[in-house]
Amino acid sequence: MSSLLKVDNEIKTKVDAFRERITAEAEDLVANFFPKKLLELDHFLKEPIINIVELKEIHSDINLTVPDPILLSNLHDGLDSQNAKKRKLDDGDVEDRVTGTKVFVMPGGMMKSNGNLVDLIEKVKPEIRTLIEKCNTVKMWVQLLIPRIEDGNNFGVSIQEETVAELRTVEGEAASYLDQISRYYITRAKLVSKIAKYPHVEDYRRTVTEIDEKEYISLKIIVSELRNQYVALHDMILKNIEKIKRPRSSNAEALY
């Protein structure tokens, strides 16, 4: 191969050192980190913060008071308002249609997020990021173990490719958990804005509590899935470690 492609010796040395580092790190992840992490997450699933039975305990107060109703003082404020607007438009005075309550500032300052859920999210997000990073390392390790393409004797290679595909799937699912958290904040912010604009509509207030309860349940499911993914990856790689590290028994030198 060296006769077909000239590679700088210094660069080759650095690449080989990178491969050795990835190999050592990935093997330690599979052998030690994955089982430790699944036990940690299993213990986390038993903590009180994630086992609240009465979901009312995670509700947060929405400190937006309902203003007093506005009494109509003349016909232009009531049934004849449409005609009044038409007359203004005819005179060349363009006026935007006002709907809901104009919100210039929140009465109590900044509208706070649900503190209970924020605390839980801040505990779960690092676990999601860790799974993504560790899966990426193990995936790179398995990819570097795949030998050159040859005819026949590819059963071990198919196991390697299946392992890489599973690691890639876990990465994607973990990334979707982060998207889900972002969507929760955006959805809740829109609902709170609706409450500020339409304070008399109770359904908006109830929807916020429903969104909070749904997110709490989703976070518990996410932690459970993270634990299950560590279990599945650890079990899958250990069961197939021989074929993953030596996919072709008759051509082991091609791995290096």
PDB file of C-alpha atoms in Angstrom:
ATOM      1  CA  MET A   1       0.000   0.000   0.000  1.00  0.00           C
ATOM      2  CA  SER A   2       2.914   2.334   0.711  1.00  0.00           C
ATOM      3  CA  SER A   3       4.042   1.990  -2.882  1.00  0.00           C
ATOM      4  CA  LEU A   4       0.636   3.128  -4.169  1.00  0.00           C
ATOM      5  CA  LEU A   5       0.183   6.108  -1.837  1.00  0.00           C
ATOM      6  CA  LYS A   6       2.984   8.031  -0.206  1.00  0.00           C
ATOM      7  CA  VAL A   7       2.166   9.094   3.365  1.00  0.00           C
ATOM      8  CA  ASP A   8       4.333  11.395   5.418  1.00  0.00           C
ATOM      9  CA  ASN A   9       5.923   9.434   8.261  1.00  0.00           C
ATOM     10  CA  GLU A  10       5.254  12.141  10.835  1.00  0.00           C
ATOM     11  CA  ILE A  11       1.570  12.330   9.920  1.00  0.00           C
ATOM     12  CA  LYS A  12       1.312   8.529   9.895  1.00  0.00           C
ATOM     13  CA  THR A  13       2.788   8.426  13.396  1.00  0.00           C
ATOM     14  CA  LYS A  14       0.229  10.944  14.668  1.00  0.00           C
ATOM     15  CA  VAL A  15      -2.651   9.070  13.020  1.00  0.00           C
ATOM     16  CA  ASP A  16      -1.474   5.788  14.560  1.00  0.00           C
ATOM     17  CA  ALA A  17      -1.298   7.491  17.971  1.00  0.00           C
ATOM     18  CA  PHE A  18      -4.854   8.770  17.459  1.00  0.00           C
ATOM     19  CA  ARG A  19      -6.063   5.264  16.594  1.00  0.00           C
ATOM     20  CA  GLU A  20      -4.402   3.835  19.688  1.00  0.00           C
ATOM     21  CA  ARG A  21      -5.946   6.539  21.877  1.00  0.00           C
ATOM     22  CA  ILE A  22      -9.420   5.960  20.456  1.00  0.00           C
ATOM     23  CA  THR A  23      -9.013   2.197  20.890  1.00  0.00           C
ATOM     24  CA  ALA A  24      -7.979   2.483  24.539  1.00  0.00           C
ATOM     25  CA  GLU A  25     -10.719   4.996  25.333  1.00  0.00           C
ATOM     26  CA  ALA A  26     -13.471   3.034  23.563  1.00  0.00           C
ATOM     27  CA  GLU A  27     -12.540  -0.285  25.154  1.00  0.00           C
ATOM     28  CA  ASP A  28     -12.601   1.361  28.581  1.00  0.00           C
ATOM     29  CA  LEU A  29     -16.005   2.880  27.800  1.00  0.00           C
ATOM     30  CA  VAL A  30     -17.501  -0.478  26.868  1.00  0.00           C
ATOM     31  CA  ALA A  31     -15.885  -2.431  29.689  1.00  0.00           C
ATOM     32  CA  ASN A  32     -16.234   0.052  32.546  1.00  0.00           C
ATOM     33  CA  PHE A  33     -18.047   3.308  31.764  1.00  0.00           C
ATOM     34  CA  PHE A  34     -21.209   1.846  30.199  1.00  0.00           C
ATOM     35  CA  PRO A  35     -22.028  -0.519  33.091  1.00  0.00           C
ATOM     36  CA  LYS A  36     -21.244   2.160  35.690  1.00  0.00           C
ATOM     37  CA  LYS A  37     -23.403   4.714  33.910  1.00  0.00           C
ATOM     38  CA  LEU A  38     -26.376   2.368  33.548  1.00  0.00           C
ATOM     39  CA  LEU A  39     -26.242   1.700  37.294  1.00  0.00           C
ATOM     40  CA  GLU A  40     -26.093   5.437  38.021  1.00  0.00           C
ATOM     41  CA  LEU A  41     -29.115   6.106  35.821  1.00  0.00           C
ATOM     42  CA  ASP A  42     -30.993   3.205  37.350  1.00  0.00           C
ATOM     43  CA  HIS A  43     -30.358   4.747  40.780  1.00  0.00           C
ATOM     44  CA  PHE A  44     -31.423   8.152  39.465  1.00  0.00           C
ATOM     45  CA  LEU A  45     -34.749   6.664  38.340  1.00  0.00           C
ATOM     46  CA  LYS A  46     -35.457   5.778  41.982  1.00  0.00           C
ATOM     47  CA  GLU A  47     -34.876   9.291  43.343  1.00  0.00           C
ATOM     48  CA  PRO A  48     -37.876  11.302  44.637  1.00  0.00           C
ATOM     49  CA  ILE A  49     -37.328  14.141  42.146  1.00  0.00           C
ATOM     50  CA  ILE A  50     -38.295  11.879  39.265  1.00  0.00           C
ATOM     51  CA  ASN A  51     -40.965   9.821  41.046  1.00  0.00           C
ATOM     52  CA  ILE A  52     -43.553  12.442  41.944  1.00  0.00           C
ATOM     53  CA  VAL A  53     -46.971  10.786  41.987  1.00  0.00           C
ATOM     54  CA  GLU A  54     -49.142  13.886  42.355  1.00  0.00           C
ATOM     55  CA  LEU A  55     -48.220  15.929  39.308  1.00  0.00           C
ATOM     56  CA  LYS A  56     -49.779  18.994  40.912  1.00  0.00           C
ATOM     57  CA  GLU A  57     -46.555  19.272  42.905  1.00  0.00           C
ATOM     58  CA  ILE A  58     -44.640  20.293  39.778  1.00  0.00           C
ATOM     59  CA  HIS A  59     -47.074  23.051  38.806  1.00  0.00           C
ATOM     60  CA  SER A  60     -45.807  26.626  38.934  1.00  0.00           C
ATOM     61  CA  ASP A  61     -47.868  29.729  39.562  1.00  0.00           C
ATOM     62  CA  ILE A  62     -48.550  32.020  36.618  1.00  0.00           C
ATOM     63  CA  ASN A  63     -48.476  35.456  38.210  1.00  0.00           C
ATOM     64  CA  LEU A  64     -50.580  37.217  35.616  1.00  0.00           C
ATOM     65  CA  THR A  65     -53.671  38.783  37.112  1.00  0.00           C
ATOM     66  CA  VAL A  66     -56.936  39.067  35.243  1.00  0.00           C
ATOM     67  CA  PRO A  67     -57.655  42.769  34.629  1.00  0.00           C
ATOM     68  CA  ASP A  68     -61.046  44.308  35.256  1.00  0.00           C
ATOM     69  CA  PRO A  69     -63.349  44.331  32.237  1.00  0.00           C
ATOM     70  CA  ILE A  70     -63.414  47.529  30.194  1.00  0.00           C
ATOM     71  CA  LEU A  71     -66.803  49.242  30.124  1.00  0.00           C
ATOM     72  CA  LEU A  72     -67.882  50.714  26.797  1.00  0.00           C
ATOM     73  CA  SER A  73     -68.517  54.449  27.120  1.00  0.00           C
ATOM     74  CA  ASN A  74     -69.840  55.298  23.639  1.00  0.00           C
ATOM     75  CA  LEU A  75     -71.042  53.716  20.461  1.00  0.00           C
ATOM     76  CA  HIS A  76     -67.663  53.952  18.769  1.00  0.00           C
ATOM     77  CA  ASP A  77     -66.295  51.459  21.361  1.00  0.00           C
ATOM     78  CA  GLY A  78     -69.160  49.015  20.844  1.00  0.00           C
ATOM     79  CA  LEU A  79     -71.282  47.823  17.998  1.00  0.00           C
ATOM     80  CA  ASP A  80     -70.465  50.807  15.830  1.00  0.00           C
ATOM     81  CA  SER A  81     -66.667  50.298  16.058  1.00  0.00           C
ATOM     82  CA  GLN A  82     -66.432  48.666  12.659  1.00  0.00           C
ATOM     83  CA  ASN A  83     -68.117  51.649  11.017  1.00  0.00           C
ATOM     84  CA  ALA A  84     -65.827  53.999  12.913  1.00  0.00           C
ATOM     85  CA  LYS A  85     -62.758  52.118  11.635  1.00  0.00           C
ATOM     86  CA  LYS A  86     -64.118  52.239   8.108  1.00  0.00           C
ATOM     87  CA  ARG A  87     -64.542  55.990   8.343  1.00  0.00           C
ATOM     88  CA  LYS A  88     -60.962  56.387   9.586  1.00  0.00           C
ATOM     89  CA  LEU A  89     -59.625  54.237   6.762  1.00  0.00           C
ATOM     90  CA  ASP A  90     -61.635  56.242   4.261  1.00  0.00           C
ATOM     91  CA  ASP A  91     -60.033  59.404   5.634  1.00  0.00           C
ATOM     92  CA  GLY A  92     -56.590  57.923   5.065  1.00  0.00           C
ATOM     93  CA  ASP A  93     -55.824  57.140   8.733  1.00  0.00           C
ATOM     94  CA  VAL A  94     -54.548  53.555   8.792  1.00  0.00           C
ATOM     95  CA  GLU A  95     -55.140  51.928  12.167  1.00  0.00           C
ATOM     96  CA  ASP A  96     -54.155  48.374  13.089  1.00  0.00           C
ATOM     97  CA  ARG A  97     -56.884  46.173  14.453  1.00  0.00           C
ATOM     98  CA  VAL A  98     -56.268  45.642  18.185  1.00  0.00           C
ATOM     99  CA  THR A  99     -56.928  42.158  19.519  1.00  0.00           C
ATOM    100  CA  GLY A 100     -56.461  41.024  23.079  1.00  0.00           C
ATOM    101  CA  THR A 101     -54.628  43.042  25.727  1.00  0.00           C
ATOM    102  CA  LYS A 102     -51.586  45.075  24.813  1.00  0.00           C
ATOM    103  CA  VAL A 103     -48.612  43.833  26.862  1.00  0.00           C
ATOM    104  CA  PHE A 104     -45.906  46.417  27.507  1.00  0.00           C
ATOM    105  CA  VAL A 105     -44.318  44.823  30.603  1.00  0.00           C
ATOM    106  CA  MET A 106     -45.038  41.892  32.906  1.00  0.00           C
ATOM    107  CA  PRO A 107     -46.596  43.128  36.179  1.00  0.00           C
ATOM    108  CA  GLY A 108     -44.291  40.984  38.318  1.00  0.00           C
ATOM    109  CA  GLY A 109     -41.162  41.482  36.218  1.00  0.00           C
ATOM    110  CA  MET A 110     -39.777  38.557  34.217  1.00  0.00           C
ATOM    111  CA  MET A 111     -42.118  35.591  33.899  1.00  0.00           C
ATOM    112  CA  LYS A 112     -40.220  32.690  35.449  1.00  0.00           C
ATOM    113  CA  SER A 113     -40.004  29.192  34.004  1.00  0.00           C
ATOM    114  CA  ASN A 114     -41.236  26.169  35.930  1.00  0.00           C
ATOM    115  CA  GLY A 115     -38.449  25.869  38.497  1.00  0.00           C
ATOM    116  CA  ASN A 116     -39.108  22.191  39.244  1.00  0.00           C
ATOM    117  CA  LEU A 117     -38.767  21.214  35.608  1.00  0.00           C
ATOM    118  CA  VAL A 118     -35.767  23.468  35.004  1.00  0.00           C
ATOM    119  CA  ASP A 119     -33.903  21.723  37.851  1.00  0.00           C
ATOM    120  CA  LEU A 120     -34.746  18.307  36.424  1.00  0.00           C
ATOM    121  CA  ILE A 121     -33.823  19.320  32.877  1.00  0.00           C
ATOM    122  CA  GLU A 122     -30.451  20.606  34.072  1.00  0.00           C
ATOM    123  CA  LYS A 123     -29.779  17.155  35.544  1.00  0.00           C
ATOM    124  CA  VAL A 124     -30.898  15.256  32.438  1.00  0.00           C
ATOM    125  CA  LYS A 125     -29.222  17.334  29.721  1.00  0.00           C
ATOM    126  CA  PRO A 126     -25.619  16.455  30.745  1.00  0.00           C
ATOM    127  CA  GLU A 127     -26.562  12.773  30.666  1.00  0.00           C
ATOM    128  CA  ILE A 128     -27.882  13.129  27.111  1.00  0.00           C
ATOM    129  CA  ARG A 129     -24.740  14.930  25.978  1.00  0.00           C
ATOM    130  CA  THR A 130     -22.528  12.302  27.619  1.00  0.00           C
ATOM    131  CA  LEU A 131     -24.292   9.476  25.796  1.00  0.00           C
ATOM    132  CA  ILE A 132     -23.881  11.255  22.445  1.00  0.00           C
ATOM    133  CA  GLU A 133     -20.175  11.867  23.008  1.00  0.00           C
ATOM    134  CA  LYS A 134     -19.403   8.346  24.233  1.00  0.00           C
ATOM    135  CA  CYS A 135     -21.361   6.720  21.408  1.00  0.00           C
ATOM    136  CA  ASN A 136     -19.390   8.803  18.926  1.00  0.00           C
ATOM    137  CA  THR A 137     -16.115   7.551  20.391  1.00  0.00           C
ATOM    138  CA  VAL A 138     -17.154   3.889  20.334  1.00  0.00           C
ATOM    139  CA  LYS A 139     -18.544   4.266  16.819  1.00  0.00           C
ATOM    140  CA  MET A 140     -15.217   5.651  15.597  1.00  0.00           C
ATOM    141  CA  TRP A 141     -13.398   2.738  17.248  1.00  0.00           C
ATOM    142  CA  VAL A 142     -15.549   0.126  15.518  1.00  0.00           C
ATOM    143  CA  GLN A 143     -15.220   1.919  12.181  1.00  0.00           C
ATOM    144  CA  LEU A 144     -11.436   1.871  12.484  1.00  0.00           C
ATOM    145  CA  LEU A 145     -11.591  -1.895  13.093  1.00  0.00           C
ATOM    146  CA  ILE A 146     -13.404  -2.549   9.797  1.00  0.00           C
ATOM    147  CA  PRO A 147     -10.898  -4.217   7.428  1.00  0.00           C
ATOM    148  CA  ARG A 148     -10.415  -3.462   3.768  1.00  0.00           C
ATOM    149  CA  ILE A 149     -13.135  -4.570   1.366  1.00  0.00           C
ATOM    150  CA  GLU A 150     -12.723  -8.104   0.044  1.00  0.00           C
ATOM    151  CA  ASP A 151     -14.868 -10.814  -1.544  1.00  0.00           C
ATOM    152  CA  GLY A 152     -16.234 -13.346   0.929  1.00  0.00           C
ATOM    153  CA  ASN A 153     -15.563 -13.893   4.616  1.00  0.00           C
ATOM    154  CA  ASN A 154     -17.567 -10.767   5.488  1.00  0.00           C
ATOM    155  CA  PHE A 155     -19.765 -12.115   8.282  1.00  0.00           C
ATOM    156  CA  GLY A 156     -17.655 -10.378  10.917  1.00  0.00           C
ATOM    157  CA  VAL A 157     -17.694  -7.176   8.889  1.00  0.00           C
ATOM    158  CA  SER A 158     -21.506  -7.262   8.787  1.00  0.00           C
ATOM    159  CA  ILE A 159     -21.516  -7.468  12.604  1.00  0.00           C
ATOM    160  CA  GLN A 160     -19.239  -4.431  12.755  1.00  0.00           C
ATOM    161  CA  GLU A 161     -21.512  -2.513  10.398  1.00  0.00           C
ATOM    162  CA  GLU A 162     -24.573  -3.481  12.423  1.00  0.00           C
ATOM    163  CA  THR A 163     -22.854  -2.221  15.578  1.00  0.00           C
ATOM    164  CA  VAL A 164     -21.988   1.075  13.902  1.00  0.00           C
ATOM    165  CA  ALA A 165     -25.594   1.438  12.722  1.00  0.00           C
ATOM    166  CA  GLU A 166     -26.900   0.833  16.248  1.00  0.00           C
ATOM    167  CA  LEU A 167     -24.490   3.397  17.701  1.00  0.00           C
ATOM    168  CA  ARG A 168     -25.547   5.918  15.062  1.00  0.00           C
ATOM    169  CA  THR A 169     -29.219   5.284  15.899  1.00  0.00           C
ATOM    170  CA  VAL A 170     -28.602   5.858  19.603  1.00  0.00           C
ATOM    171  CA  GLU A 171     -26.773   9.093  18.789  1.00  0.00           C
ATOM    172  CA  GLY A 172     -29.706  10.325  16.729  1.00  0.00           C
ATOM    173  CA  GLU A 173     -32.274   9.428  19.376  1.00  0.00           C
ATOM    174  CA  ALA A 174     -30.258  11.181  22.079  1.00  0.00           C
ATOM    175  CA  ALA A 175     -29.986  14.313  19.923  1.00  0.00           C
ATOM    176  CA  SER A 176     -33.776  14.257  19.459  1.00  0.00           C
ATOM    177  CA  TYR A 177     -34.152  14.416  23.257  1.00  0.00           C
ATOM    178  CA  LEU A 178     -32.360  17.778  23.236  1.00  0.00           C
ATOM    179  CA  ASP A 179     -34.687  19.000  20.488  1.00  0.00           C
ATOM    180  CA  GLN A 180     -37.658  17.906  22.587  1.00  0.00           C
ATOM    181  CA  ILE A 181     -36.467  20.007  25.533  1.00  0.00           C
ATOM    182  CA  SER A 182     -36.032  23.056  23.291  1.00  0.00           C
ATOM    183  CA  ARG A 183     -39.518  22.587  21.853  1.00  0.00           C
ATOM    184  CA  TYR A 184     -40.952  22.452  25.383  1.00  0.00           C
ATOM    185  CA  TYR A 185     -39.481  25.845  26.273  1.00  0.00           C
ATOM    186  CA  ILE A 186     -40.653  27.402  23.002  1.00  0.00           C
ATOM    187  CA  THR A 187     -44.177  25.987  23.330  1.00  0.00           C
ATOM    188  CA  ARG A 188     -44.493  27.098  26.938  1.00  0.00           C
ATOM    189  CA  ALA A 189     -43.221  30.592  26.121  1.00  0.00           C
ATOM    190  CA  LYS A 190     -45.850  30.973  23.402  1.00  0.00           C
ATOM    191  CA  LEU A 191     -48.585  29.848  25.772  1.00  0.00           C
ATOM    192  CA  VAL A 192     -47.487  32.257  28.514  1.00  0.00           C
ATOM    193  CA  SER A 193     -47.471  35.049  25.933  1.00  0.00           C
ATOM    194  CA  LYS A 194     -51.029  34.085  25.040  1.00  0.00           C
ATOM    195  CA  ILE A 195     -52.011  34.254  28.711  1.00  0.00           C
ATOM    196  CA  ALA A 196     -50.528  37.739  28.989  1.00  0.00           C
ATOM    197  CA  LYS A 197     -52.456  38.829  25.917  1.00  0.00           C
ATOM    198  CA  TYR A 198     -55.678  36.993  26.713  1.00  0.00           C
ATOM    199  CA  PRO A 199     -55.728  36.821  30.545  1.00  0.00           C
ATOM    200  CA  HIS A 200     -59.463  36.017  30.654  1.00  0.00           C
ATOM    201  CA  VAL A 201     -59.075  32.717  28.760  1.00  0.00           C
ATOM    202  CA  GLU A 202     -58.674  29.929  31.316  1.00  0.00           C
ATOM    203  CA  ASP A 203     -57.841  27.258  28.738  1.00  0.00           C
ATOM    204  CA  TYR A 204     -54.420  28.838  28.073  1.00  0.00           C
ATOM    205  CA  ARG A 205     -53.574  28.597  31.766  1.00  0.00           C
ATOM    206  CA  ARG A 206     -54.688  24.990  31.919  1.00  0.00           C
ATOM    207  CA  THR A 207     -52.684  24.177  28.800  1.00  0.00           C
ATOM    208  CA  VAL A 208     -49.495  25.418  30.482  1.00  0.00           C
ATOM    209  CA  THR A 209     -49.995  22.993  33.370  1.00  0.00           C
ATOM    210  CA  GLU A 210     -50.710  20.192  30.894  1.00  0.00           C
ATOM    211  CA  ILE A 211     -47.490  20.998  29.001  1.00  0.00           C
ATOM    212  CA  ASP A 212     -45.524  20.952  32.271  1.00  0.00           C
ATOM    213  CA  GLU A 213     -46.957  17.577  33.282  1.00  0.00           C
ATOM    214  CA  LYS A 214     -46.262  16.139  29.853  1.00  0.00           C
ATOM    215  CA  GLU A 215     -42.650  17.338  29.965  1.00  0.00           C
ATOM    216  CA  TYR A 216     -42.135  15.849  33.421  1.00  0.00           C
ATOM    217  CA  ILE A 217     -43.342  12.452  32.210  1.00  0.00           C
ATOM    218  CA  SER A 218     -41.212  12.778  29.070  1.00  0.00           C
ATOM    219  CA  LEU A 219     -38.091  13.523  31.124  1.00  0.00           C
ATOM    220  CA  LYS A 220     -38.598  10.378  33.180  1.00  0.00           C
ATOM    221  CA  ILE A 221     -38.995   8.371  29.965  1.00  0.00           C
ATOM    222  CA  ILE A 222     -35.807   9.968  28.589  1.00  0.00           C
ATOM    223  CA  VAL A 223     -33.792   8.927  31.640  1.00  0.00           C
ATOM    224  CA  SER A 224     -35.204   5.422  31.359  1.00  0.00           C
ATOM    225  CA  GLU A 225     -34.271   5.304  27.659  1.00  0.00           C
ATOM    226  CA  LEU A 226     -30.741   6.517  28.380  1.00  0.00           C
ATOM    227  CA  ARG A 227     -30.288   3.706  30.876  1.00  0.00           C
ATOM    228  CA  ASN A 228     -31.726   1.150  28.452  1.00  0.00           C
ATOM    229  CA  GLN A 229     -29.440   2.323  25.656  1.00  0.00           C
ATOM    230  CA  TYR A 230     -26.363   1.871  27.844  1.00  0.00           C
ATOM    231  CA  VAL A 231     -27.570  -1.624  28.725  1.00  0.00           C
ATOM    232  CA  ALA A 232     -28.271  -2.564  25.107  1.00  0.00           C
ATOM    233  CA  LEU A 233     -24.966  -1.213  23.761  1.00  0.00           C
ATOM    234  CA  HIS A 234     -22.919  -2.845  26.510  1.00  0.00           C
ATOM    235  CA  ASP A 235     -24.658  -6.184  25.969  1.00  0.00           C
ATOM    236  CA  MET A 236     -24.470  -6.057  22.178  1.00  0.00           C
ATOM    237  CA  ILE A 237     -20.771  -5.202  22.020  1.00  0.00           C
ATOM    238  CA  LEU A 238     -19.739  -7.732  24.674  1.00  0.00           C
ATOM    239  CA  LYS A 239     -21.624 -10.537  22.945  1.00  0.00           C
ATOM    240  CA  ASN A 240     -19.950  -9.764  19.628  1.00  0.00           C
ATOM    241  CA  ILE A 241     -16.593  -8.457  20.812  1.00  0.00           C
ATOM    242  CA  GLU A 242     -14.640 -11.264  19.126  1.00  0.00           C
ATOM    243  CA  LYS A 243     -16.105 -10.558  15.691  1.00  0.00           C
ATOM    244  CA  ILE A 244     -15.923  -6.797  16.237  1.00  0.00           C
ATOM    245  CA  LYS A 245     -12.202  -6.899  17.004  1.00  0.00           C
ATOM    246  CA  ARG A 246     -11.324  -9.748  14.612  1.00  0.00           C
ATOM    247  CA  PRO A 247     -13.910  -9.839  11.806  1.00  0.00           C
ATOM    248  CA  ARG A 248     -11.698 -12.075   9.620  1.00  0.00           C
ATOM    249  CA  SER A 249      -9.766 -14.725  11.464  1.00  0.00           C
ATOM    250  CA  SER A 250      -7.655 -15.525   8.392  1.00  0.00           C
ATOM    251  CA  ASN A 251      -6.786 -11.903   7.694  1.00  0.00           C
ATOM    252  CA  ALA A 252      -6.298 -10.323  11.092  1.00  0.00           C
ATOM    253  CA  GLU A 253      -3.338  -8.280   9.899  1.00  0.00           C
ATOM    254  CA  ALA A 254      -5.696  -6.201   7.728  1.00  0.00           C
ATOM    255  CA  LEU A 255      -7.136  -4.692  10.899  1.00  0.00           C
ATOM    256  CA  TYR A 256      -3.965  -2.792  11.573  1.00  0.00           C
TER     257      TYR A 256
END
